[in-house]
mmCIF file with all atom_site columns, C-alpha atoms in Angstrom:
data_model
loop_
_atom_site.group_PDB
_atom_site.id
_atom_site.type_symbol
_atom_site.label_atom_id
_atom_site.label_alt_id
_atom_site.label_comp_id
_atom_site.label_asym_id
_atom_site.label_entity_id
_atom_site.label_seq_id
_atom_site.pdbx_PDB_ins_code
_atom_site.Cartn_x
_atom_site.Cartn_y
_atom_site.Cartn_z
_atom_site.occupancy
_atom_site.B_iso_or_equiv
_atom_site.pdbx_formal_charge
_atom_site.auth_seq_id
_atom_site.auth_comp_id
_atom_site.auth_asym_id
_atom_site.auth_atom_id
_atom_site.pdbx_PDB_model_num
ATOM 1   C CA . UNK A 1 1   ? 8.810   12.545  -20.484 1.00 70.00 ? 243 UNK A CA 1
ATOM 2   C CA . UNK A 1 2   ? 10.426  11.798  -17.399 1.00 80.00 ? 244 UNK A CA 1
ATOM 3   C CA . UNK A 1 3   ? 7.588   12.154  -15.052 1.00 84.00 ? 245 UNK A CA 1
ATOM 4   C CA . UNK A 1 4   ? 5.651   9.555   -17.213 1.00 93.00 ? 246 UNK A CA 1
ATOM 5   C CA . UNK A 1 5   ? 9.059   7.079   -17.249 1.00 95.00 ? 247 UNK A CA 1
ATOM 6   C CA . UNK A 1 6   ? 9.269   7.946   -13.251 1.00 96.00 ? 248 UNK A CA 1
ATOM 7   C CA . UNK A 1 7   ? 5.711   6.595   -13.222 1.00 95.00 ? 249 UNK A CA 1
ATOM 8   C CA . UNK A 1 8   ? 5.589   4.200   -15.446 1.00 97.00 ? 250 UNK A CA 1
ATOM 9   C CA . UNK A 1 9   ? 8.620   2.532   -13.039 1.00 97.00 ? 251 UNK A CA 1
ATOM 10  C CA . UNK A 1 10  ? 6.263   2.869   -9.894  1.00 96.00 ? 252 UNK A CA 1
ATOM 11  C CA . UNK A 1 11  ? 3.142   1.557   -11.579 1.00 94.00 ? 253 UNK A CA 1
ATOM 12  C CA . UNK A 1 12  ? 5.076   -1.747  -12.379 1.00 97.00 ? 254 UNK A CA 1
ATOM 13  C CA . UNK A 1 13  ? 6.865   -1.624  -9.406  1.00 96.00 ? 255 UNK A CA 1
ATOM 14  C CA . UNK A 1 14  ? 3.407   -1.693  -7.483  1.00 91.00 ? 256 UNK A CA 1
ATOM 15  C CA . UNK A 1 15  ? 2.323   -4.245  -9.583  1.00 92.00 ? 257 UNK A CA 1
ATOM 16  C CA . UNK A 1 16  ? 5.575   -6.520  -8.846  1.00 94.00 ? 258 UNK A CA 1
ATOM 17  C CA . UNK A 1 17  ? 5.990   -5.822  -5.423  1.00 90.00 ? 259 UNK A CA 1
ATOM 18  C CA . UNK A 1 18  ? 1.974   -6.804  -4.707  1.00 87.00 ? 260 UNK A CA 1
ATOM 19  C CA . UNK A 1 19  ? 2.149   -9.953  -6.983  1.00 88.00 ? 261 UNK A CA 1
ATOM 20  C CA . UNK A 1 20  ? 5.395   -11.339 -6.053  1.00 89.00 ? 262 UNK A CA 1
ATOM 21  C CA . UNK A 1 21  ? 6.588   -9.545  -2.630  1.00 87.00 ? 263 UNK A CA 1
ATOM 22  C CA . UNK A 1 22  ? 8.881   -6.573  -2.616  1.00 88.00 ? 264 UNK A CA 1
ATOM 23  C CA . UNK A 1 23  ? 12.035  -9.079  -1.534  1.00 88.00 ? 265 UNK A CA 1
ATOM 24  C CA . UNK A 1 24  ? 11.055  -11.261 -4.550  1.00 91.00 ? 266 UNK A CA 1
ATOM 25  C CA . UNK A 1 25  ? 11.276  -8.877  -7.266  1.00 94.00 ? 267 UNK A CA 1
ATOM 26  C CA . UNK A 1 26  ? 14.599  -7.246  -8.656  1.00 96.00 ? 268 UNK A CA 1
ATOM 27  C CA . UNK A 1 27  ? 15.571  -4.297  -9.963  1.00 97.00 ? 269 UNK A CA 1
ATOM 28  C CA . UNK A 1 28  ? 16.269  -6.093  -13.368 1.00 98.00 ? 270 UNK A CA 1
ATOM 29  C CA . UNK A 1 29  ? 12.757  -7.544  -13.392 1.00 98.00 ? 271 UNK A CA 1
ATOM 30  C CA . UNK A 1 30  ? 11.112  -4.170  -12.984 1.00 97.00 ? 272 UNK A CA 1
ATOM 31  C CA . UNK A 1 31  ? 12.450  -2.841  -15.767 1.00 97.00 ? 273 UNK A CA 1
ATOM 32  C CA . UNK A 1 32  ? 12.082  -5.716  -18.002 1.00 97.00 ? 274 UNK A CA 1
ATOM 33  C CA . UNK A 1 33  ? 8.349   -5.610  -17.392 1.00 98.00 ? 275 UNK A CA 1
ATOM 34  C CA . UNK A 1 34  ? 8.767   -1.559  -17.866 1.00 97.00 ? 276 UNK A CA 1
ATOM 35  C CA . UNK A 1 35  ? 10.027  -2.052  -20.773 1.00 97.00 ? 277 UNK A CA 1
ATOM 36  C CA . UNK A 1 36  ? 12.695  0.044   -20.255 1.00 97.00 ? 278 UNK A CA 1
ATOM 37  C CA . UNK A 1 37  ? 16.671  -0.803  -19.832 1.00 96.00 ? 279 UNK A CA 1
ATOM 38  C CA . UNK A 1 38  ? 17.972  -1.606  -16.463 1.00 97.00 ? 280 UNK A CA 1
ATOM 39  C CA . UNK A 1 39  ? 20.355  1.563   -16.299 1.00 96.00 ? 281 UNK A CA 1
ATOM 40  C CA . UNK A 1 40  ? 16.949  3.919   -17.239 1.00 96.00 ? 282 UNK A CA 1
ATOM 41  C CA . UNK A 1 41  ? 15.436  2.127   -14.143 1.00 97.00 ? 283 UNK A CA 1
ATOM 42  C CA . UNK A 1 42  ? 18.687  3.542   -12.268 1.00 97.00 ? 284 UNK A CA 1
ATOM 43  C CA . UNK A 1 43  ? 18.741  6.816   -13.359 1.00 96.00 ? 285 UNK A CA 1
ATOM 44  C CA . UNK A 1 44  ? 15.391  7.396   -12.200 1.00 96.00 ? 286 UNK A CA 1
ATOM 45  C CA . UNK A 1 45  ? 15.619  5.316   -8.535  1.00 97.00 ? 287 UNK A CA 1
ATOM 46  C CA . UNK A 1 46  ? 19.077  4.675   -7.530  1.00 96.00 ? 288 UNK A CA 1
ATOM 47  C CA . UNK A 1 47  ? 17.315  1.591   -5.203  1.00 94.00 ? 289 UNK A CA 1
ATOM 48  C CA . UNK A 1 48  ? 14.536  -1.133  -5.067  1.00 93.00 ? 290 UNK A CA 1
ATOM 49  C CA . UNK A 1 49  ? 14.003  1.227   -1.461  1.00 90.00 ? 291 UNK A CA 1
ATOM 50  C CA . UNK A 1 50  ? 13.880  4.301   -3.594  1.00 93.00 ? 292 UNK A CA 1
ATOM 51  C CA . UNK A 1 51  ? 11.001  2.893   -5.572  1.00 95.00 ? 293 UNK A CA 1
ATOM 52  C CA . UNK A 1 52  ? 9.447   1.594   -2.650  1.00 89.00 ? 294 UNK A CA 1
ATOM 53  C CA . UNK A 1 53  ? 9.231   5.165   -0.792  1.00 87.00 ? 295 UNK A CA 1
ATOM 54  C CA . UNK A 1 54  ? 8.037   6.419   -4.453  1.00 90.00 ? 296 UNK A CA 1
ATOM 55  C CA . UNK A 1 55  ? 5.218   4.019   -4.054  1.00 88.00 ? 297 UNK A CA 1
ATOM 56  C CA . UNK A 1 56  ? 4.337   4.900   -0.739  1.00 82.00 ? 298 UNK A CA 1
ATOM 57  C CA . UNK A 1 57  ? 4.374   8.561   -0.885  1.00 82.00 ? 299 UNK A CA 1
ATOM 58  C CA . UNK A 1 58  ? 2.154   8.539   -3.976  1.00 83.00 ? 300 UNK A CA 1
ATOM 59  C CA . UNK A 1 59  ? -0.257  6.741   -1.881  1.00 76.00 ? 301 UNK A CA 1
ATOM 60  C CA . UNK A 1 60  ? -0.046  8.806   0.988   1.00 70.00 ? 302 UNK A CA 1
ATOM 61  C CA . UNK A 1 61  ? -0.707  11.841  -1.292  1.00 71.00 ? 303 UNK A CA 1
ATOM 62  C CA . UNK A 1 62  ? -4.045  9.773   -2.309  1.00 70.00 ? 304 UNK A CA 1
ATOM 63  C CA . UNK A 1 63  ? -5.253  8.592   1.046   1.00 67.00 ? 305 UNK A CA 1
ATOM 64  C CA . UNK A 1 64  ? -4.836  11.903  1.955   1.00 68.00 ? 306 UNK A CA 1
ATOM 65  C CA . UNK A 1 65  ? -7.641  13.217  0.150   1.00 68.00 ? 307 UNK A CA 1
ATOM 66  C CA . UNK A 1 66  ? -9.716  10.406  1.336   1.00 63.00 ? 308 UNK A CA 1
ATOM 67  C CA . UNK A 1 67  ? -9.097  10.752  4.965   1.00 62.00 ? 309 UNK A CA 1
ATOM 68  C CA . UNK A 1 68  ? -10.194 14.489  6.172   1.00 59.00 ? 310 UNK A CA 1
ATOM 69  C CA . UNK A 1 69  ? -7.196  15.650  9.070   1.00 60.00 ? 311 UNK A CA 1
ATOM 70  C CA . UNK A 1 70  ? -10.465 15.403  11.654  1.00 59.00 ? 312 UNK A CA 1
ATOM 71  C CA . UNK A 1 71  ? -9.659  11.933  11.493  1.00 56.00 ? 313 UNK A CA 1
ATOM 72  C CA . UNK A 1 72  ? -6.304  11.687  11.973  1.00 52.00 ? 314 UNK A CA 1
ATOM 73  C CA . UNK A 1 73  ? -6.155  14.074  14.941  1.00 57.00 ? 315 UNK A CA 1
ATOM 74  C CA . UNK A 1 74  ? -9.381  12.524  16.573  1.00 56.00 ? 316 UNK A CA 1
ATOM 75  C CA . UNK A 1 75  ? -9.657  8.771   15.983  1.00 51.00 ? 317 UNK A CA 1
ATOM 76  C CA . UNK A 1 76  ? -12.829 8.877   17.895  1.00 54.00 ? 318 UNK A CA 1
ATOM 77  C CA . UNK A 1 77  ? -14.583 10.718  15.139  1.00 50.00 ? 319 UNK A CA 1
ATOM 78  C CA . UNK A 1 78  ? -16.890 8.457   14.288  1.00 56.00 ? 320 UNK A CA 1
ATOM 79  C CA . UNK A 1 79  ? -19.453 10.159  12.500  1.00 57.00 ? 321 UNK A CA 1
ATOM 80  C CA . UNK A 1 80  ? -16.648 11.636  9.988   1.00 54.00 ? 322 UNK A CA 1
ATOM 81  C CA . UNK A 1 81  ? -15.347 7.552   9.805   1.00 54.00 ? 323 UNK A CA 1
ATOM 82  C CA . UNK A 1 82  ? -18.820 6.847   8.556   1.00 58.00 ? 324 UNK A CA 1
ATOM 83  C CA . UNK A 1 83  ? -19.086 9.870   5.959   1.00 57.00 ? 325 UNK A CA 1
ATOM 84  C CA . UNK A 1 84  ? -15.577 8.989   4.207   1.00 60.00 ? 326 UNK A CA 1
ATOM 85  C CA . UNK A 1 85  ? -15.940 4.778   4.189   1.00 64.00 ? 327 UNK A CA 1
ATOM 86  C CA . UNK A 1 86  ? -17.679 5.232   1.131   1.00 62.00 ? 328 UNK A CA 1
ATOM 87  C CA . UNK A 1 87  ? -14.879 7.006   -0.428  1.00 66.00 ? 329 UNK A CA 1
ATOM 88  C CA . UNK A 1 88  ? -12.728 4.174   1.484   1.00 64.00 ? 330 UNK A CA 1
ATOM 89  C CA . UNK A 1 89  ? -14.083 2.290   0.234   1.00 68.00 ? 331 UNK A CA 1
ATOM 90  C CA . UNK A 1 90  ? -14.233 3.191   -3.828  1.00 70.00 ? 332 UNK A CA 1
ATOM 91  C CA . UNK A 1 91  ? -10.120 3.639   -2.098  1.00 70.00 ? 333 UNK A CA 1
ATOM 92  C CA . UNK A 1 92  ? -9.696  -0.135  -1.346  1.00 69.00 ? 334 UNK A CA 1
ATOM 93  C CA . UNK A 1 93  ? -11.499 -1.105  -4.564  1.00 73.00 ? 335 UNK A CA 1
ATOM 94  C CA . UNK A 1 94  ? -9.213  1.192   -7.096  1.00 76.00 ? 336 UNK A CA 1
ATOM 95  C CA . UNK A 1 95  ? -6.252  0.317   -5.791  1.00 76.00 ? 337 UNK A CA 1
ATOM 96  C CA . UNK A 1 96  ? -6.046  -3.309  -4.166  1.00 78.00 ? 338 UNK A CA 1
ATOM 97  C CA . UNK A 1 97  ? -2.466  -3.720  -5.723  1.00 81.00 ? 339 UNK A CA 1
ATOM 98  C CA . UNK A 1 98  ? -1.310  -0.879  -2.881  1.00 78.00 ? 340 UNK A CA 1
ATOM 99  C CA . UNK A 1 99  ? -3.337  -2.425  -0.335  1.00 75.00 ? 341 UNK A CA 1
ATOM 100 C CA . UNK A 1 100 ? -1.815  -5.856  -1.223  1.00 77.00 ? 342 UNK A CA 1
ATOM 101 C CA . UNK A 1 101 ? 1.567   -4.300  -0.873  1.00 79.00 ? 343 UNK A CA 1
ATOM 102 C CA . UNK A 1 102 ? 1.042   -2.209  1.544   1.00 73.00 ? 344 UNK A CA 1
ATOM 103 C CA . UNK A 1 103 ? -0.121  -4.889  4.542   1.00 71.00 ? 345 UNK A CA 1
ATOM 104 C CA . UNK A 1 104 ? 2.958   -7.223  3.035   1.00 73.00 ? 346 UNK A CA 1
ATOM 105 C CA . UNK A 1 105 ? 5.360   -4.491  4.352   1.00 73.00 ? 347 UNK A CA 1
ATOM 106 C CA . UNK A 1 106 ? 3.625   -3.877  7.598   1.00 67.00 ? 348 UNK A CA 1
ATOM 107 C CA . UNK A 1 107 ? 4.512   -7.406  8.564   1.00 65.00 ? 349 UNK A CA 1
ATOM 108 C CA . UNK A 1 108 ? 8.026   -7.414  7.582   1.00 66.00 ? 350 UNK A CA 1
ATOM 109 C CA . UNK A 1 109 ? 10.107  -5.771  10.296  1.00 60.00 ? 351 UNK A CA 1
ATOM 110 C CA . UNK A 1 110 ? 12.892  -4.812  7.946   1.00 56.00 ? 352 UNK A CA 1
ATOM 111 C CA . UNK A 1 111 ? 10.518  -2.630  6.236   1.00 56.00 ? 353 UNK A CA 1
ATOM 112 C CA . UNK A 1 112 ? 8.959   -1.636  9.497   1.00 51.00 ? 354 UNK A CA 1
ATOM 113 C CA . UNK A 1 113 ? 10.658  1.728   9.323   1.00 54.00 ? 355 UNK A CA 1
ATOM 114 C CA . UNK A 1 114 ? 8.831   3.265   5.968   1.00 56.00 ? 356 UNK A CA 1
ATOM 115 C CA . UNK A 1 115 ? 5.577   3.602   8.686   1.00 52.00 ? 357 UNK A CA 1
ATOM 116 C CA . UNK A 1 116 ? 4.029   6.891   9.581   1.00 50.00 ? 358 UNK A CA 1
ATOM 117 C CA . UNK A 1 117 ? 2.513   8.675   11.745  1.00 41.00 ? 359 UNK A CA 1
ATOM 118 C CA . UNK A 1 118 ? -0.748  7.744   10.822  1.00 44.00 ? 360 UNK A CA 1
ATOM 119 C CA . UNK A 1 119 ? -0.490  4.276   9.801   1.00 57.00 ? 361 UNK A CA 1
ATOM 120 C CA . UNK A 1 120 ? -2.418  2.704   12.446  1.00 56.00 ? 362 UNK A CA 1
ATOM 121 C CA . UNK A 1 121 ? -5.225  4.243   12.303  1.00 54.00 ? 363 UNK A CA 1
ATOM 122 C CA . UNK A 1 122 ? -5.169  4.007   8.324   1.00 61.00 ? 364 UNK A CA 1
ATOM 123 C CA . UNK A 1 123 ? -4.427  -0.039  9.027   1.00 63.00 ? 365 UNK A CA 1
ATOM 124 C CA . UNK A 1 124 ? -7.806  -0.127  11.737  1.00 63.00 ? 366 UNK A CA 1
ATOM 125 C CA . UNK A 1 125 ? -9.498  1.953   9.043   1.00 62.00 ? 367 UNK A CA 1
ATOM 126 C CA . UNK A 1 126 ? -8.885  -0.725  6.063   1.00 61.00 ? 368 UNK A CA 1
ATOM 127 C CA . UNK A 1 127 ? -9.318  -3.275  8.149   1.00 63.00 ? 369 UNK A CA 1
ATOM 128 C CA . UNK A 1 128 ? -12.384 -2.043  9.477   1.00 63.00 ? 370 UNK A CA 1
ATOM 129 C CA . UNK A 1 129 ? -13.747 -1.326  6.088   1.00 59.00 ? 371 UNK A CA 1
ATOM 130 C CA . UNK A 1 130 ? -12.344 -4.739  4.590   1.00 58.00 ? 372 UNK A CA 1
ATOM 131 C CA . UNK A 1 131 ? -14.414 -6.280  7.347   1.00 62.00 ? 373 UNK A CA 1
ATOM 132 C CA . UNK A 1 132 ? -17.390 -4.457  6.335   1.00 59.00 ? 374 UNK A CA 1
ATOM 133 C CA . UNK A 1 133 ? -17.298 -5.580  2.610   1.00 55.00 ? 375 UNK A CA 1
ATOM 134 C CA . UNK A 1 134 ? -16.624 -8.736  3.386   1.00 54.00 ? 376 UNK A CA 1
ATOM 135 C CA . UNK A 1 135 ? -13.207 -9.029  1.377   1.00 54.00 ? 377 UNK A CA 1
ATOM 136 C CA . UNK A 1 136 ? -11.498 -12.173 3.155   1.00 57.00 ? 378 UNK A CA 1
ATOM 137 C CA . UNK A 1 137 ? -7.885  -10.168 4.330   1.00 53.00 ? 379 UNK A CA 1
ATOM 138 C CA . UNK A 1 138 ? -6.228  -13.906 3.118   1.00 54.00 ? 380 UNK A CA 1
ATOM 139 C CA . UNK A 1 139 ? -7.430  -12.402 -0.565  1.00 57.00 ? 381 UNK A CA 1
ATOM 140 C CA . UNK A 1 140 ? -5.992  -9.044  0.177   1.00 52.00 ? 382 UNK A CA 1
ATOM 141 C CA . UNK A 1 141 ? -2.481  -10.853 2.118   1.00 53.00 ? 383 UNK A CA 1
ATOM 142 C CA . UNK A 1 142 ? -2.596  -14.800 0.199   1.00 55.00 ? 384 UNK A CA 1
ATOM 143 C CA . UNK A 1 143 ? 0.483   -15.323 2.546   1.00 55.00 ? 385 UNK A CA 1
ATOM 144 C CA . UNK A 1 144 ? -0.641  -14.112 5.648   1.00 52.00 ? 386 UNK A CA 1
ATOM 145 C CA . UNK A 1 145 ? -0.798  -17.003 8.139   1.00 54.00 ? 387 UNK A CA 1
ATOM 146 C CA . UNK A 1 146 ? -3.566  -18.249 10.299  1.00 54.00 ? 388 UNK A CA 1
ATOM 147 C CA . UNK A 1 147 ? -2.297  -16.998 13.464  1.00 50.00 ? 389 UNK A CA 1
ATOM 148 C CA . UNK A 1 148 ? -1.328  -13.395 12.085  1.00 53.00 ? 390 UNK A CA 1
ATOM 149 C CA . UNK A 1 149 ? -4.781  -13.398 10.553  1.00 50.00 ? 391 UNK A CA 1
ATOM 150 C CA . UNK A 1 150 ? -6.754  -14.407 13.515  1.00 50.00 ? 392 UNK A CA 1
ATOM 151 C CA . UNK A 1 151 ? -4.339  -11.093 15.402  1.00 54.00 ? 393 UNK A CA 1
ATOM 152 C CA . UNK A 1 152 ? -5.634  -8.994  12.874  1.00 50.00 ? 394 UNK A CA 1
ATOM 153 C CA . UNK A 1 153 ? -9.297  -10.007 12.480  1.00 49.00 ? 395 UNK A CA 1
ATOM 154 C CA . UNK A 1 154 ? -9.249  -9.818  16.159  1.00 50.00 ? 396 UNK A CA 1
ATOM 155 C CA . UNK A 1 155 ? -8.621  -5.858  16.605  1.00 44.00 ? 397 UNK A CA 1
ATOM 156 C CA . UNK A 1 156 ? -11.387 -5.409  14.483  1.00 43.00 ? 398 UNK A CA 1
#
């Protein structure tokens, strides 16, 4: 039951954060949307940042299943990138809310400290896969300024 409630809070928060932005979402909204009391939400997570860290941590575990260590330790290993591209494409399609939240967070300097050691590589892989699948970046990041969009597209 406790794990179910925790997972419900994480899932609900991910959806709200990806739709309204991290800063545009309150703990009260998370609790209401999850159908739980605000006090219960705080029993599981002492802050909105703790929820965000939980979301990132759970999705890091998912990413690690899709990205072999060799890619992380040797980013020039193009054959390995090609071999896992289909898996990553599935990952992107199945986790669009997380991807939208992830990119929005990457553009916010206040949240920047939550970066992980492999974040640059993961960013490049996602950007290349999105380009390969012809997914427009502004679909994933709707509030993206055109100047930032051009910068992101220029690196892929």
